[in-house]
Amino acid sequence: MQLYTRSEGAEHPYWPVGPFKVRLPLVHYRIEVPEAVQALIMFVVSLGMIPLLQQYLGMPYEAALAGCFICGIGFMLPALLGVPLVPGWITPAIPVTLLFLGGFAPGPEAVQAMIALQLIVFVIFIVFGLTGFGAKLVDMIPNSLKSGIIIGAGIAALMGELKVGGRIEATPISLIAGTLIAFYLLFSLSFRDVMARHPIAKRIGDFGMVPAMLVAMVIGWGVGEYPVPEIEWGITQPDFGALAQYSMLSVGLPGLDVFLLAIPTALIAYVVAFGDIIVGNTLTERVDHIRTDEKIDDNVSRIHLVTGIRNALHAVLAPWPGLAGPLWTPVHATVAERYGRDRNAMQSIFSGAGTFWIFGFLALFILPLVTIFKPVLPIALSLTLVLTGYICIMVGIEQLKTSTERGVAGIVAVVLAMPDPKSTVYAVVIGVILYFLIERRRAPVAEGVSPDASLSPVDAEG
């Protein structure tokens, strides 16, 4: 139980601190058991950044593990400061970030490049959050462009796994099995009917993508796609001293030339993250109208500020190729789905989101868990990317109202998903041009006339 309670239809209790709304576990909200259990499995995805830290930044394993602890602290900040989204990385931007880092030698040079990129991302989020421009941007950007970015990010996430040389080629059995089970448990209409009739099925559904991940891991071990883990007992021992050697505290600030090189990648990352904010708020709004007992404040400026703070934390202490993003799409979708049932299922959207990353952080200390999942880190990341792709495509298409919007969004999505580091910039430019060329009307639409109503040459002659 918690000390504060919420009256019907009110916003969940909090302590106001400037632009933030502080909420503490057991003080403002209760611990949600399903989210706690999910976190003890799903935390493994955050460890999936370790191989990238080793390869691109030259970190030893113990230093990279320490970086995961810094990341875990950042993951707990949004629920603490009043953001109702389950945070993650800017996942679809990872391929672009790695392409940028590939131009620098692993070690101090690559670390400085990552610091420059993360600082620019921090500045973008903070400026847009303080000025409120981030909130205005949601209304200013054409619907077709917003949806196209979301759909394109989803396609890019999927193609990264399906391409030649991707993980689907290396571990097809475990990845396909895990994906199919995750899709069925999270999105199947027939499984919803089963949950309504059988309590056991409802319990399974409460754990989101965890059952699918566990099955994929067991299959991977069984068919030899992943090595059997060597379990160690005790508490993990991250080397924060070694991590400090790969931080701004040791390597110093990058030069102006590195900052200039990082600007395009930072802008691409922000565009993708902005799409994540739209997806996250859309998923929340889909269930908010069902839960009339709680008023959810999904302030876009606050999301920007908290995401900026998290990127600053990484820039100073633990450069992070995944960057700090506003949303972990599959997990937030699972939390939102369970929240939408009733108050007994989940007290508040903040109790679900807060519980998840508190227990995800605690799991990092449990050495047996870390070692048992160490060999299968790729499958955890792969399932996250595939589910992110599906949800992005689903939500993006759902936002499109007319065939003209769908056409423009489709072009934007295809261009953004191209394997080119500048594809996001091209997609935004093309989307803006097509909006003014095709969608924007010079005069108000006459009453009773469809916004899509237009005459082809054949129609005009007839």
Tab-separated table of C-alpha atoms in Angstrom:
chain	number	residue	atom	x	y	z
A	1	MET	CA	0.000	0.000	0.000
A	2	GLN	CA	0.966	3.654	-0.411
A	3	LEU	CA	0.596	6.684	1.878
A	4	TYR	CA	-1.327	8.874	-0.585
A	5	THR	CA	-4.585	7.884	-2.278
A	6	ARG	CA	-6.255	9.263	-5.376
A	7	SER	CA	-9.810	10.530	-5.483
A	8	GLU	CA	-11.992	9.406	-8.373
A	9	GLY	CA	-11.201	11.198	-11.636
A	10	ALA	CA	-8.270	13.174	-10.192
A	11	GLU	CA	-4.621	13.249	-11.163
A	12	HIS	CA	-2.470	10.801	-9.221
A	13	PRO	CA	-0.897	12.386	-6.061
A	14	TYR	CA	2.532	14.024	-6.417
A	15	TRP	CA	4.910	16.572	-4.926
A	16	PRO	CA	5.375	19.605	-7.248
A	17	VAL	CA	9.031	20.486	-7.903
A	18	GLY	CA	9.340	23.165	-10.582
A	19	PRO	CA	8.174	21.685	-13.912
A	20	PHE	CA	8.263	18.154	-12.432
A	21	LYS	CA	5.762	16.082	-10.451
A	22	VAL	CA	7.647	13.815	-8.059
A	23	ARG	CA	6.142	10.414	-7.219
A	24	LEU	CA	7.815	7.833	-4.964
A	25	PRO	CA	7.033	4.116	-4.660
A	26	LEU	CA	5.023	3.156	-1.560
A	27	VAL	CA	4.531	6.867	-0.861
A	28	HIS	CA	2.539	7.889	-3.932
A	29	TYR	CA	1.927	4.554	-5.652
A	30	ARG	CA	1.902	0.834	-4.926
A	31	ILE	CA	4.222	-1.828	-6.333
A	32	GLU	CA	2.643	-3.721	-9.265
A	33	VAL	CA	3.627	-7.407	-9.101
A	34	PRO	CA	3.292	-8.249	-12.838
A	35	GLU	CA	5.544	-5.307	-13.789
A	36	ALA	CA	8.067	-6.316	-11.113
A	37	VAL	CA	8.242	-9.870	-12.503
A	38	GLN	CA	8.500	-8.600	-16.083
A	39	ALA	CA	11.390	-6.341	-15.112
A	40	LEU	CA	13.382	-9.219	-13.604
A	41	ILE	CA	13.420	-10.749	-17.105
A	42	MET	CA	13.224	-7.735	-19.408
A	43	PHE	CA	16.156	-5.925	-17.782
A	44	VAL	CA	18.315	-8.175	-19.933
A	45	VAL	CA	17.579	-5.926	-22.918
A	46	SER	CA	19.491	-3.079	-21.270
A	47	LEU	CA	22.504	-5.415	-21.119
A	48	GLY	CA	22.247	-5.782	-24.889
A	49	MET	CA	24.194	-2.515	-25.239
A	50	ILE	CA	27.331	-4.123	-23.734
A	51	PRO	CA	28.584	-5.706	-27.000
A	52	LEU	CA	28.176	-2.339	-28.781
A	53	LEU	CA	30.080	-0.516	-26.027
A	54	GLN	CA	32.878	-3.055	-26.334
A	55	GLN	CA	33.025	-2.948	-30.128
A	56	TYR	CA	32.553	0.759	-30.887
A	57	LEU	CA	33.906	2.492	-27.766
A	58	GLY	CA	36.514	-0.092	-26.785
A	59	MET	CA	35.163	-0.594	-23.240
A	60	PRO	CA	35.999	-3.740	-21.239
A	61	TYR	CA	32.992	-5.802	-20.095
A	62	GLU	CA	33.119	-4.610	-16.458
A	63	ALA	CA	33.122	-0.936	-17.516
A	64	ALA	CA	30.254	-1.540	-19.946
A	65	LEU	CA	28.304	-3.260	-17.164
A	66	ALA	CA	28.849	-0.191	-14.975
A	67	GLY	CA	27.407	1.883	-17.811
A	68	CYS	CA	24.253	-0.236	-17.590
A	69	PHE	CA	23.861	0.875	-13.952
A	70	ILE	CA	24.040	4.548	-15.013
A	71	CYS	CA	21.468	3.759	-17.689
A	72	GLY	CA	19.286	2.070	-15.059
A	73	ILE	CA	19.314	5.211	-12.901
A	74	GLY	CA	18.197	7.199	-15.934
A	75	PHE	CA	15.407	4.714	-16.643
A	76	MET	CA	13.903	5.403	-13.184
A	77	LEU	CA	13.788	9.193	-13.636
A	78	PRO	CA	10.683	9.592	-15.879
A	79	ALA	CA	8.196	7.953	-13.474
A	80	LEU	CA	9.903	9.732	-10.573
A	81	LEU	CA	9.556	13.154	-12.234
A	82	GLY	CA	6.051	12.831	-13.673
A	83	VAL	CA	6.363	11.254	-17.127
A	84	PRO	CA	3.788	8.468	-17.717
A	85	LEU	CA	5.862	6.638	-20.358
A	86	VAL	CA	8.087	3.586	-19.854
A	87	PRO	CA	11.443	4.925	-21.124
A	88	GLY	CA	14.022	3.177	-23.267
A	89	TRP	CA	16.609	3.996	-25.911
A	90	ILE	CA	16.138	5.814	-29.211
A	91	THR	CA	16.174	2.317	-30.655
A	92	PRO	CA	15.468	2.898	-34.370
A	93	ALA	CA	18.305	5.465	-34.460
A	94	ILE	CA	20.927	2.967	-33.257
A	95	PRO	CA	22.040	1.938	-36.798
A	96	VAL	CA	22.637	5.604	-37.702
A	97	THR	CA	24.534	6.217	-34.454
A	98	LEU	CA	26.774	3.204	-35.072
A	99	LEU	CA	27.476	4.405	-38.606
A	100	PHE	CA	28.607	7.745	-37.122
A	101	LEU	CA	30.792	6.038	-34.503
A	102	GLY	CA	32.310	3.804	-37.172
A	103	GLY	CA	34.269	6.813	-38.423
A	104	PHE	CA	36.283	6.982	-35.177
A	105	ALA	CA	38.827	4.625	-33.648
A	106	PRO	CA	37.507	2.680	-30.603
A	107	GLY	CA	38.809	4.275	-27.435
A	108	PRO	CA	39.098	7.970	-26.471
A	109	GLU	CA	38.398	9.152	-30.031
A	110	ALA	CA	35.102	7.265	-30.341
A	111	VAL	CA	34.171	8.141	-26.755
A	112	GLN	CA	34.573	11.855	-27.501
A	113	ALA	CA	32.441	11.453	-30.629
A	114	MET	CA	29.703	9.769	-28.578
A	115	ILE	CA	29.920	12.509	-25.947
A	116	ALA	CA	29.507	15.177	-28.630
A	117	LEU	CA	26.468	13.419	-30.071
A	118	GLN	CA	24.864	12.931	-26.661
A	119	LEU	CA	25.458	16.549	-25.616
A	120	ILE	CA	23.802	17.866	-28.771
A	121	VAL	CA	20.811	15.571	-28.214
A	122	PHE	CA	20.676	16.852	-24.618
A	123	VAL	CA	20.640	20.503	-25.803
A	124	ILE	CA	17.876	19.833	-28.356
A	125	PHE	CA	15.609	18.216	-25.771
A	126	ILE	CA	16.259	20.817	-23.083
A	127	VAL	CA	15.733	23.805	-25.403
A	128	PHE	CA	12.513	22.349	-26.825
A	129	GLY	CA	11.351	21.471	-23.310
A	130	LEU	CA	12.098	24.870	-21.712
A	131	THR	CA	10.625	26.875	-24.578
A	132	GLY	CA	7.594	24.633	-24.919
A	133	PHE	CA	8.391	24.318	-28.601
A	134	GLY	CA	8.367	20.535	-28.321
A	135	ALA	CA	4.677	20.599	-27.378
A	136	LYS	CA	3.884	23.007	-30.215
A	137	LEU	CA	5.797	20.822	-32.642
A	138	VAL	CA	3.230	18.061	-32.137
A	139	ASP	CA	0.525	20.320	-33.572
A	140	MET	CA	2.698	22.056	-36.179
A	141	ILE	CA	3.981	18.987	-38.028
A	142	PRO	CA	1.572	17.634	-40.670
A	143	ASN	CA	-0.154	14.408	-39.719
A	144	SER	CA	1.227	12.651	-42.795
A	145	LEU	CA	4.816	13.552	-41.866
A	146	LYS	CA	4.409	12.462	-38.224
A	147	SER	CA	2.840	9.150	-39.226
A	148	GLY	CA	5.381	8.602	-42.001
A	149	ILE	CA	8.259	9.031	-39.530
A	150	ILE	CA	6.647	6.564	-37.115
A	151	ILE	CA	5.944	3.978	-39.827
A	152	GLY	CA	9.400	4.430	-41.364
A	153	ALA	CA	11.093	3.949	-37.995
A	154	GLY	CA	9.105	0.735	-37.570
A	155	ILE	CA	10.123	-0.548	-41.000
A	156	ALA	CA	13.781	0.325	-40.314
A	157	ALA	CA	13.676	-1.578	-37.018
A	158	LEU	CA	12.240	-4.647	-38.747
A	159	MET	CA	14.622	-4.526	-41.704
A	160	GLY	CA	17.611	-4.400	-39.365
A	161	GLU	CA	16.637	-7.885	-38.193
A	162	LEU	CA	15.430	-9.282	-41.542
A	163	LYS	CA	18.256	-8.098	-43.795
A	164	VAL	CA	21.007	-10.390	-45.081
A	165	GLY	CA	23.436	-10.828	-42.225
A	166	GLY	CA	20.793	-9.833	-39.660
A	167	ARG	CA	19.928	-11.884	-36.579
A	168	ILE	CA	17.093	-13.690	-38.375
A	169	GLU	CA	19.766	-15.339	-40.521
A	170	ALA	CA	21.979	-16.304	-37.580
A	171	THR	CA	19.244	-17.502	-35.187
A	172	PRO	CA	16.107	-18.130	-37.272
A	173	ILE	CA	14.412	-20.770	-35.101
A	174	SER	CA	14.508	-18.978	-31.753
A	175	LEU	CA	13.780	-15.523	-33.188
A	176	ILE	CA	10.826	-16.640	-35.332
A	177	ALA	CA	9.340	-18.709	-32.493
A	178	GLY	CA	9.726	-15.875	-29.995
A	179	THR	CA	8.269	-13.328	-32.411
A	180	LEU	CA	5.181	-15.420	-33.197
A	181	ILE	CA	4.489	-16.083	-29.516
A	182	ALA	CA	4.973	-12.389	-28.641
A	183	PHE	CA	2.613	-11.303	-31.418
A	184	TYR	CA	-0.033	-13.778	-30.281
A	185	LEU	CA	0.166	-12.832	-26.595
A	186	LEU	CA	0.294	-9.058	-27.143
A	187	PHE	CA	-1.868	-8.397	-30.199
A	188	SER	CA	-4.081	-11.400	-30.984
A	189	LEU	CA	-7.832	-10.790	-30.837
A	190	SER	CA	-8.438	-14.508	-30.267
A	191	PHE	CA	-6.080	-14.511	-27.251
A	192	ARG	CA	-8.071	-11.629	-25.775
A	193	ASP	CA	-11.151	-13.863	-25.970
A	194	VAL	CA	-9.204	-16.672	-24.292
A	195	MET	CA	-8.088	-14.298	-21.493
A	196	ALA	CA	-11.692	-13.274	-20.906
A	197	ARG	CA	-12.670	-16.913	-20.320
A	198	HIS	CA	-9.620	-18.384	-18.588
A	199	PRO	CA	-7.866	-16.818	-15.546
A	200	ILE	CA	-4.612	-18.671	-16.338
A	201	ALA	CA	-4.464	-17.092	-19.793
A	202	LYS	CA	-5.072	-13.686	-18.209
A	203	ARG	CA	-2.140	-14.269	-15.850
A	204	ILE	CA	0.091	-15.147	-18.799
A	205	GLY	CA	-1.066	-12.052	-20.662
A	206	ASP	CA	-0.190	-9.878	-17.650
A	207	PHE	CA	3.499	-10.609	-18.224
A	208	GLY	CA	3.595	-9.125	-21.727
A	209	MET	CA	6.503	-10.297	-23.853
A	210	VAL	CA	8.259	-12.159	-21.011
A	211	PRO	CA	6.775	-15.613	-21.889
A	212	ALA	CA	7.810	-15.145	-25.526
A	213	MET	CA	11.338	-14.139	-24.539
A	214	LEU	CA	11.730	-17.105	-22.195
A	215	VAL	CA	10.497	-19.548	-24.837
A	216	ALA	CA	12.836	-18.031	-27.445
A	217	MET	CA	15.781	-18.352	-25.062
A	218	VAL	CA	15.020	-21.988	-24.193
A	219	ILE	CA	14.625	-22.849	-27.886
A	220	GLY	CA	17.860	-21.016	-28.686
A	221	TRP	CA	19.721	-23.055	-26.077
A	222	GLY	CA	17.992	-26.278	-27.139
A	223	VAL	CA	18.837	-26.057	-30.854
A	224	GLY	CA	22.320	-24.693	-30.259
A	225	GLU	CA	21.747	-21.173	-31.612
A	226	TYR	CA	23.031	-19.793	-28.288
A	227	PRO	CA	25.581	-21.304	-25.854
A	228	VAL	CA	24.360	-22.678	-22.528
A	229	PRO	CA	25.073	-20.122	-19.757
A	230	GLU	CA	27.608	-20.592	-16.987
A	231	ILE	CA	25.719	-19.388	-13.923
A	232	GLU	CA	27.637	-17.495	-11.243
A	233	TRP	CA	26.346	-16.654	-7.763
A	234	GLY	CA	26.605	-13.467	-5.765
A	235	ILE	CA	26.265	-9.761	-6.554
A	236	THR	CA	27.491	-8.157	-9.755
A	237	GLN	CA	30.636	-6.067	-9.517
A	238	PRO	CA	30.543	-3.282	-12.124
A	239	ASP	CA	33.826	-1.393	-12.443
A	240	PHE	CA	32.917	2.282	-12.155
A	241	GLY	CA	36.601	3.200	-11.986
A	242	ALA	CA	37.158	1.646	-15.410
A	243	LEU	CA	33.992	3.349	-16.721
A	244	ALA	CA	35.359	6.730	-15.608
A	245	GLN	CA	38.261	6.245	-18.028
A	246	TYR	CA	35.715	6.208	-20.870
A	247	SER	CA	33.765	9.262	-19.732
A	248	MET	CA	33.999	13.021	-20.149
A	249	LEU	CA	35.720	13.122	-16.747
A	250	SER	CA	38.816	11.497	-18.319
A	251	VAL	CA	38.755	12.098	-22.077
A	252	GLY	CA	37.523	15.703	-21.842
A	253	LEU	CA	35.267	17.655	-24.156
A	254	PRO	CA	35.411	16.916	-27.899
A	255	GLY	CA	36.692	19.508	-30.350
A	256	LEU	CA	34.414	21.773	-32.377
A	257	ASP	CA	34.982	19.664	-35.505
A	258	VAL	CA	33.574	16.581	-33.746
A	259	PHE	CA	30.508	18.520	-32.601
A	260	LEU	CA	29.888	19.678	-36.168
A	261	LEU	CA	30.161	16.113	-37.460
A	262	ALA	CA	27.666	14.945	-34.826
A	263	ILE	CA	24.911	17.474	-35.624
A	264	PRO	CA	23.217	15.553	-38.497
A	265	THR	CA	23.096	12.316	-36.469
A	266	ALA	CA	21.698	14.197	-33.451
A	267	LEU	CA	18.920	15.727	-35.567
A	268	ILE	CA	18.045	12.309	-36.974
A	269	ALA	CA	17.931	10.883	-33.443
A	270	TYR	CA	15.607	13.676	-32.300
A	271	VAL	CA	13.209	13.158	-35.198
A	272	VAL	CA	12.983	9.457	-34.351
A	273	ALA	CA	12.597	10.217	-30.624
A	274	PHE	CA	9.872	12.724	-31.425
A	275	GLY	CA	8.057	9.918	-33.220
A	276	ASP	CA	8.445	7.814	-30.055
A	277	ILE	CA	6.790	10.578	-28.008
A	278	ILE	CA	3.849	10.563	-30.408
A	279	VAL	CA	3.595	6.766	-30.238
A	280	GLY	CA	3.837	6.768	-26.435
A	281	ASN	CA	1.199	9.444	-25.936
A	282	THR	CA	-1.057	7.747	-28.489
A	283	LEU	CA	-0.804	4.405	-26.653
A	284	THR	CA	-1.579	6.197	-23.376
A	285	GLU	CA	-4.513	8.142	-24.809
A	286	ARG	CA	-6.026	4.942	-26.235
A	287	VAL	CA	-6.591	3.644	-22.681
A	288	ASP	CA	-6.933	6.964	-20.844
A	289	HIS	CA	-10.555	7.407	-21.924
A	290	ILE	CA	-11.340	3.944	-20.544
A	291	ARG	CA	-9.918	4.716	-17.098
A	292	THR	CA	-12.081	7.633	-15.994
A	293	ASP	CA	-10.787	7.213	-12.433
A	294	GLU	CA	-7.424	8.856	-13.237
A	295	LYS	CA	-6.486	11.999	-15.133
A	296	ILE	CA	-3.137	11.478	-16.870
A	297	ASP	CA	-0.868	14.469	-17.513
A	298	ASP	CA	1.290	13.542	-20.523
A	299	ASN	CA	2.956	16.967	-20.807
A	300	VAL	CA	5.252	16.919	-23.857
A	301	SER	CA	7.574	19.612	-22.472
A	302	ARG	CA	8.184	17.563	-19.323
A	303	ILE	CA	8.975	14.513	-21.463
A	304	HIS	CA	11.562	16.618	-23.323
A	305	LEU	CA	13.162	17.893	-20.101
A	306	VAL	CA	13.481	14.472	-18.474
A	307	THR	CA	14.837	12.898	-21.676
A	308	GLY	CA	17.366	15.743	-21.920
A	309	ILE	CA	18.508	15.188	-18.321
A	310	ARG	CA	19.034	11.490	-18.999
A	311	ASN	CA	21.168	12.234	-22.070
A	312	ALA	CA	23.247	14.691	-20.029
A	313	LEU	CA	23.777	11.974	-17.403
A	314	HIS	CA	25.127	9.652	-20.086
A	315	ALA	CA	27.226	12.346	-21.767
A	316	VAL	CA	29.086	13.073	-18.525
A	317	LEU	CA	29.304	9.612	-16.938
A	318	ALA	CA	28.581	6.847	-19.461
A	319	PRO	CA	28.413	7.579	-23.237
A	320	TRP	CA	25.637	5.396	-24.638
A	321	PRO	CA	25.201	4.439	-28.343
A	322	GLY	CA	21.521	3.706	-27.721
A	323	LEU	CA	21.012	7.300	-26.503
A	324	ALA	CA	18.330	8.027	-23.894
A	325	GLY	CA	14.898	7.852	-25.490
A	326	PRO	CA	11.423	8.677	-24.185
A	327	LEU	CA	9.848	5.282	-24.858
A	328	TRP	CA	10.409	1.522	-24.756
A	329	THR	CA	7.541	0.768	-27.117
A	330	PRO	CA	6.719	-2.929	-26.448
A	331	VAL	CA	6.884	-2.591	-22.654
A	332	HIS	CA	4.864	0.633	-22.575
A	333	ALA	CA	2.274	-1.014	-24.822
A	334	THR	CA	2.037	-3.914	-22.355
A	335	VAL	CA	1.758	-1.580	-19.346
A	336	ALA	CA	-0.863	0.563	-21.098
A	337	GLU	CA	-2.859	-2.514	-22.099
A	338	ARG	CA	-3.020	-3.809	-18.516
A	339	TYR	CA	-3.688	-0.319	-17.156
A	340	GLY	CA	-6.710	-0.064	-19.453
A	341	ARG	CA	-8.485	-2.952	-17.747
A	342	ASP	CA	-9.378	-1.394	-14.396
A	343	ARG	CA	-7.988	0.081	-11.171
A	344	ASN	CA	-7.594	-3.356	-9.597
A	345	ALA	CA	-5.367	-4.485	-12.458
A	346	MET	CA	-3.111	-1.414	-12.148
A	347	GLN	CA	-3.574	1.392	-9.658
A	348	SER	CA	-2.028	4.117	-11.829
A	349	ILE	CA	-0.052	4.395	-15.051
A	350	PHE	CA	2.782	5.640	-12.806
A	351	SER	CA	2.639	2.585	-10.530
A	352	GLY	CA	3.131	0.362	-13.578
A	353	ALA	CA	5.894	2.412	-15.219
A	354	GLY	CA	7.613	3.174	-11.904
A	355	THR	CA	7.577	-0.416	-10.652
A	356	PHE	CA	9.010	-1.759	-13.897
A	357	TRP	CA	12.285	0.166	-13.906
A	358	ILE	CA	12.815	0.106	-10.143
A	359	PHE	CA	12.904	-3.696	-10.281
A	360	GLY	CA	14.797	-3.574	-13.579
A	361	PHE	CA	17.518	-1.610	-11.790
A	362	LEU	CA	17.562	-3.984	-8.810
A	363	ALA	CA	17.936	-6.954	-11.185
A	364	LEU	CA	21.291	-5.580	-12.354
A	365	PHE	CA	22.732	-6.457	-8.927
A	366	ILE	CA	21.676	-10.139	-9.119
A	367	LEU	CA	24.663	-11.962	-10.602
A	368	PRO	CA	22.818	-15.262	-11.363
A	369	LEU	CA	20.289	-13.369	-13.490
A	370	VAL	CA	22.990	-11.401	-15.304
A	371	THR	CA	25.041	-14.509	-16.092
A	372	ILE	CA	22.120	-16.731	-17.126
A	373	PHE	CA	20.989	-14.153	-19.696
A	374	LYS	CA	24.464	-13.117	-20.857
A	375	PRO	CA	24.639	-15.591	-23.810
A	376	VAL	CA	21.176	-14.646	-25.124
A	377	LEU	CA	21.448	-10.843	-25.073
A	378	PRO	CA	20.878	-10.662	-28.873
A	379	ILE	CA	17.458	-12.368	-28.740
A	380	ALA	CA	16.207	-9.873	-26.160
A	381	LEU	CA	17.257	-6.944	-28.340
A	382	SER	CA	15.848	-8.580	-31.484
A	383	LEU	CA	12.396	-9.161	-30.000
A	384	THR	CA	12.326	-5.547	-28.801
A	385	LEU	CA	13.161	-4.265	-32.289
A	386	VAL	CA	10.582	-6.497	-34.015
A	387	LEU	CA	7.796	-5.544	-31.601
A	388	THR	CA	8.799	-1.879	-31.847
A	389	GLY	CA	8.475	-2.152	-35.619
A	390	TYR	CA	4.999	-3.696	-35.436
A	391	ILE	CA	3.673	-1.143	-32.951
A	392	CYS	CA	5.144	1.818	-34.847
A	393	ILE	CA	3.497	0.664	-38.085
A	394	MET	CA	0.183	-0.026	-36.317
A	395	VAL	CA	0.044	3.341	-34.540
A	396	GLY	CA	1.316	5.304	-37.548
A	397	ILE	CA	-1.328	3.903	-39.895
A	398	GLU	CA	-4.014	4.413	-37.258
A	399	GLN	CA	-3.336	8.180	-37.257
A	400	LEU	CA	-3.890	8.612	-41.014
A	401	LYS	CA	-7.373	9.857	-41.906
A	402	THR	CA	-7.388	10.324	-45.693
A	403	SER	CA	-5.927	8.543	-48.703
A	404	THR	CA	-3.824	11.640	-49.466
A	405	GLU	CA	-2.254	11.489	-45.996
A	406	ARG	CA	-1.666	7.759	-46.413
A	407	GLY	CA	0.103	8.297	-49.734
A	408	VAL	CA	2.426	11.012	-48.403
A	409	ALA	CA	3.124	9.050	-45.222
A	410	GLY	CA	3.973	5.960	-47.270
A	411	ILE	CA	6.574	7.853	-49.307
A	412	VAL	CA	8.077	9.376	-46.143
A	413	ALA	CA	8.226	5.938	-44.489
A	414	VAL	CA	9.950	4.262	-47.433
A	415	VAL	CA	12.567	7.021	-47.746
A	416	LEU	CA	13.257	7.046	-43.998
A	417	ALA	CA	13.752	3.270	-43.938
A	418	MET	CA	16.431	3.331	-46.646
A	419	PRO	CA	19.892	2.143	-45.459
A	420	ASP	CA	21.453	5.590	-45.730
A	421	PRO	CA	22.643	7.724	-42.776
A	422	LYS	CA	20.915	10.769	-44.314
A	423	SER	CA	17.639	8.995	-45.066
A	424	THR	CA	15.792	10.657	-42.157
A	425	VAL	CA	16.777	14.115	-43.370
A	426	TYR	CA	15.664	13.226	-46.897
A	427	ALA	CA	12.373	11.831	-45.552
A	428	VAL	CA	11.566	15.022	-43.626
A	429	VAL	CA	12.370	17.267	-46.590
A	430	ILE	CA	10.326	15.121	-49.003
A	431	GLY	CA	7.444	14.959	-46.514
A	432	VAL	CA	7.309	18.759	-46.176
A	433	ILE	CA	7.460	19.243	-49.963
A	434	LEU	CA	4.709	16.689	-50.610
A	435	TYR	CA	2.538	18.221	-47.892
A	436	PHE	CA	2.566	21.648	-49.547
A	437	LEU	CA	2.411	20.162	-53.047
A	438	ILE	CA	-0.366	17.618	-52.501
A	439	GLU	CA	-2.166	18.005	-49.165
A	440	ARG	CA	-2.385	21.709	-48.365
A	441	ARG	CA	-5.465	23.456	-49.794
A	442	ARG	CA	-5.682	27.123	-50.677
A	443	ALA	CA	-9.356	27.494	-49.811
A	444	PRO	CA	-11.552	25.924	-47.109
A	445	VAL	CA	-13.202	22.644	-48.099
A	446	ALA	CA	-16.849	23.142	-48.986
A	447	GLU	CA	-19.359	21.581	-46.624
A	448	GLY	CA	-20.187	18.022	-47.610
A	449	VAL	CA	-17.107	17.648	-49.810
A	450	SER	CA	-14.554	15.026	-48.832
A	451	PRO	CA	-11.020	16.372	-48.210
A	452	ASP	CA	-9.838	13.741	-50.705
A	453	ALA	CA	-12.311	14.795	-53.379
A	454	SER	CA	-10.420	15.616	-56.553
A	455	LEU	CA	-11.052	15.245	-60.230
A	456	SER	CA	-8.762	13.218	-62.438
A	457	PRO	CA	-8.447	14.337	-66.094
A	458	VAL	CA	-10.862	11.542	-67.084
A	459	ASP	CA	-13.407	12.696	-64.496
A	460	ALA	CA	-13.096	16.288	-65.682
A	461	GLU	CA	-13.764	15.359	-69.289
A	462	GLY	CA	-16.733	13.164	-68.377
